[in-house]
């Protein structure tokens, strides 16, 4: 007997807009994550894969805020240019930051 599994996912686009260097990145990160409108219990059962884009200091603040709400790191998508068409991108890998952290802890 063949079983099929339906996968459900939702893409949540969080536009960052332009960020000024004199703005408080933590406040921006908190505001952006607050705008997702997830309740605390939803964060606990929410499976999240993120695609980092943009300015790395702001992304770092976002990652820290997401980690605090999830209780763990989300998985991260790494893209690369597609081989066939240089103007398109493809998923190169999904980085399991929890596993990376776990392996690194063994080295301390």
Coordinates of C-alpha atoms in Angstrom, one line a residue:
X1 CA 0.0 0.0 0.0
X2 CA 1.3 3.4 -1.0
X3 CA 0.9 6.3 1.4
X4 CA 1.1 9.9 0.4
X5 CA 1.9 12.7 2.8
X6 CA 0.6 16.1 2.1
X7 CA 3.0 18.8 3.3
X8 CA 1.6 22.1 4.4
X9 CA 3.7 25.2 4.6
X10 CA 3.1 28.9 4.5
X11 CA 5.5 31.5 3.2
X12 CA 5.6 34.6 5.4
X13 CA 7.3 37.5 3.8
X14 CA 8.7 40.0 6.3
X15 CA 9.7 43.1 4.3
X16 CA 12.5 44.9 6.0
X17 CA 12.5 48.1 3.9
X18 CA 15.4 50.4 4.2
X19 CA 17.1 50.6 7.6
X20 CA 19.0 53.6 8.8
X21 CA 22.3 53.0 10.6
X22 CA 21.2 55.1 13.5
X23 CA 18.1 53.0 14.1
X24 CA 18.0 50.5 17.0
X25 CA 18.2 47.1 15.2
X26 CA 16.8 45.2 18.2
X27 CA 13.7 47.3 18.3
X28 CA 13.2 46.7 14.5
X29 CA 13.7 43.0 15.0
X30 CA 11.2 42.9 17.9
X31 CA 8.6 44.9 15.8
X32 CA 9.0 42.7 12.8
X33 CA 8.6 39.4 14.8
X34 CA 5.7 40.9 16.7
X35 CA 4.0 41.6 13.4
X36 CA 3.9 37.8 12.7
X37 CA 1.0 37.8 15.3
X38 CA 1.9 34.4 16.7
X39 CA 0.7 33.6 20.3
X40 CA 3.3 32.2 22.7
X41 CA 1.9 28.7 22.4
X42 CA 2.0 28.9 18.6
X43 CA 5.7 29.6 18.7
X44 CA 6.2 26.4 20.7
X45 CA 4.5 24.2 18.0
X46 CA 5.5 26.3 15.0
X47 CA 8.0 24.7 12.6
X48 CA 10.1 27.5 11.1
X49 CA 12.6 27.5 8.3
X50 CA 14.0 31.0 7.5
X51 CA 15.7 32.5 4.5
X52 CA 18.1 35.2 5.7
X53 CA 18.3 38.1 3.4
X54 CA 19.6 41.6 3.6
X55 CA 21.8 43.3 6.1
X56 CA 23.6 40.8 8.4
X57 CA 23.6 42.8 11.7
X58 CA 19.8 43.2 11.4
X59 CA 19.5 39.5 10.4
X60 CA 21.5 38.6 13.6
X61 CA 19.0 40.6 15.8
X62 CA 16.1 38.9 14.0
X63 CA 17.7 35.4 14.6
X64 CA 18.2 36.2 18.3
X65 CA 14.6 37.3 18.7
X66 CA 13.2 34.3 16.8
X67 CA 15.4 32.0 18.9
X68 CA 14.1 33.5 22.1
X69 CA 10.5 32.9 21.1
X70 CA 11.0 29.5 19.6
X71 CA 13.3 28.3 22.4
X72 CA 15.7 27.0 19.7
X73 CA 17.3 28.1 16.4
X74 CA 15.2 27.8 13.3
X75 CA 16.5 25.9 10.3
X76 CA 18.1 28.2 7.7
X77 CA 17.9 28.0 3.9
X78 CA 21.1 28.5 1.9
X79 CA 20.6 29.5 -1.7
X80 CA 23.0 29.3 -4.6
X81 CA 22.8 30.5 -8.2
X82 CA 21.0 27.8 -10.4
X83 CA 23.4 26.1 -12.8
X84 CA 21.1 26.4 -15.8
X85 CA 20.0 30.0 -15.3
X86 CA 22.3 32.5 -13.6
X87 CA 19.4 34.8 -12.8
X88 CA 17.6 32.1 -10.7
X89 CA 18.5 30.5 -7.4
X90 CA 18.0 27.1 -6.0
X91 CA 18.1 25.7 -2.5
X92 CA 21.7 24.5 -1.8
X93 CA 20.9 23.1 1.7
X94 CA 18.9 23.5 4.8
X95 CA 21.2 24.4 7.7
X96 CA 20.1 22.8 11.0
X97 CA 21.4 25.4 13.4
X98 CA 20.4 23.3 16.4
X99 CA 22.5 20.4 15.3
X100 CA 25.4 22.8 14.4
X101 CA 25.2 24.3 17.9
X102 CA 25.1 20.8 19.5
X103 CA 28.1 19.6 17.6
X104 CA 30.0 22.8 18.5
X105 CA 29.2 22.4 22.2
X106 CA 31.0 19.0 22.1
X107 CA 34.2 20.9 21.2
X108 CA 34.4 23.1 24.3

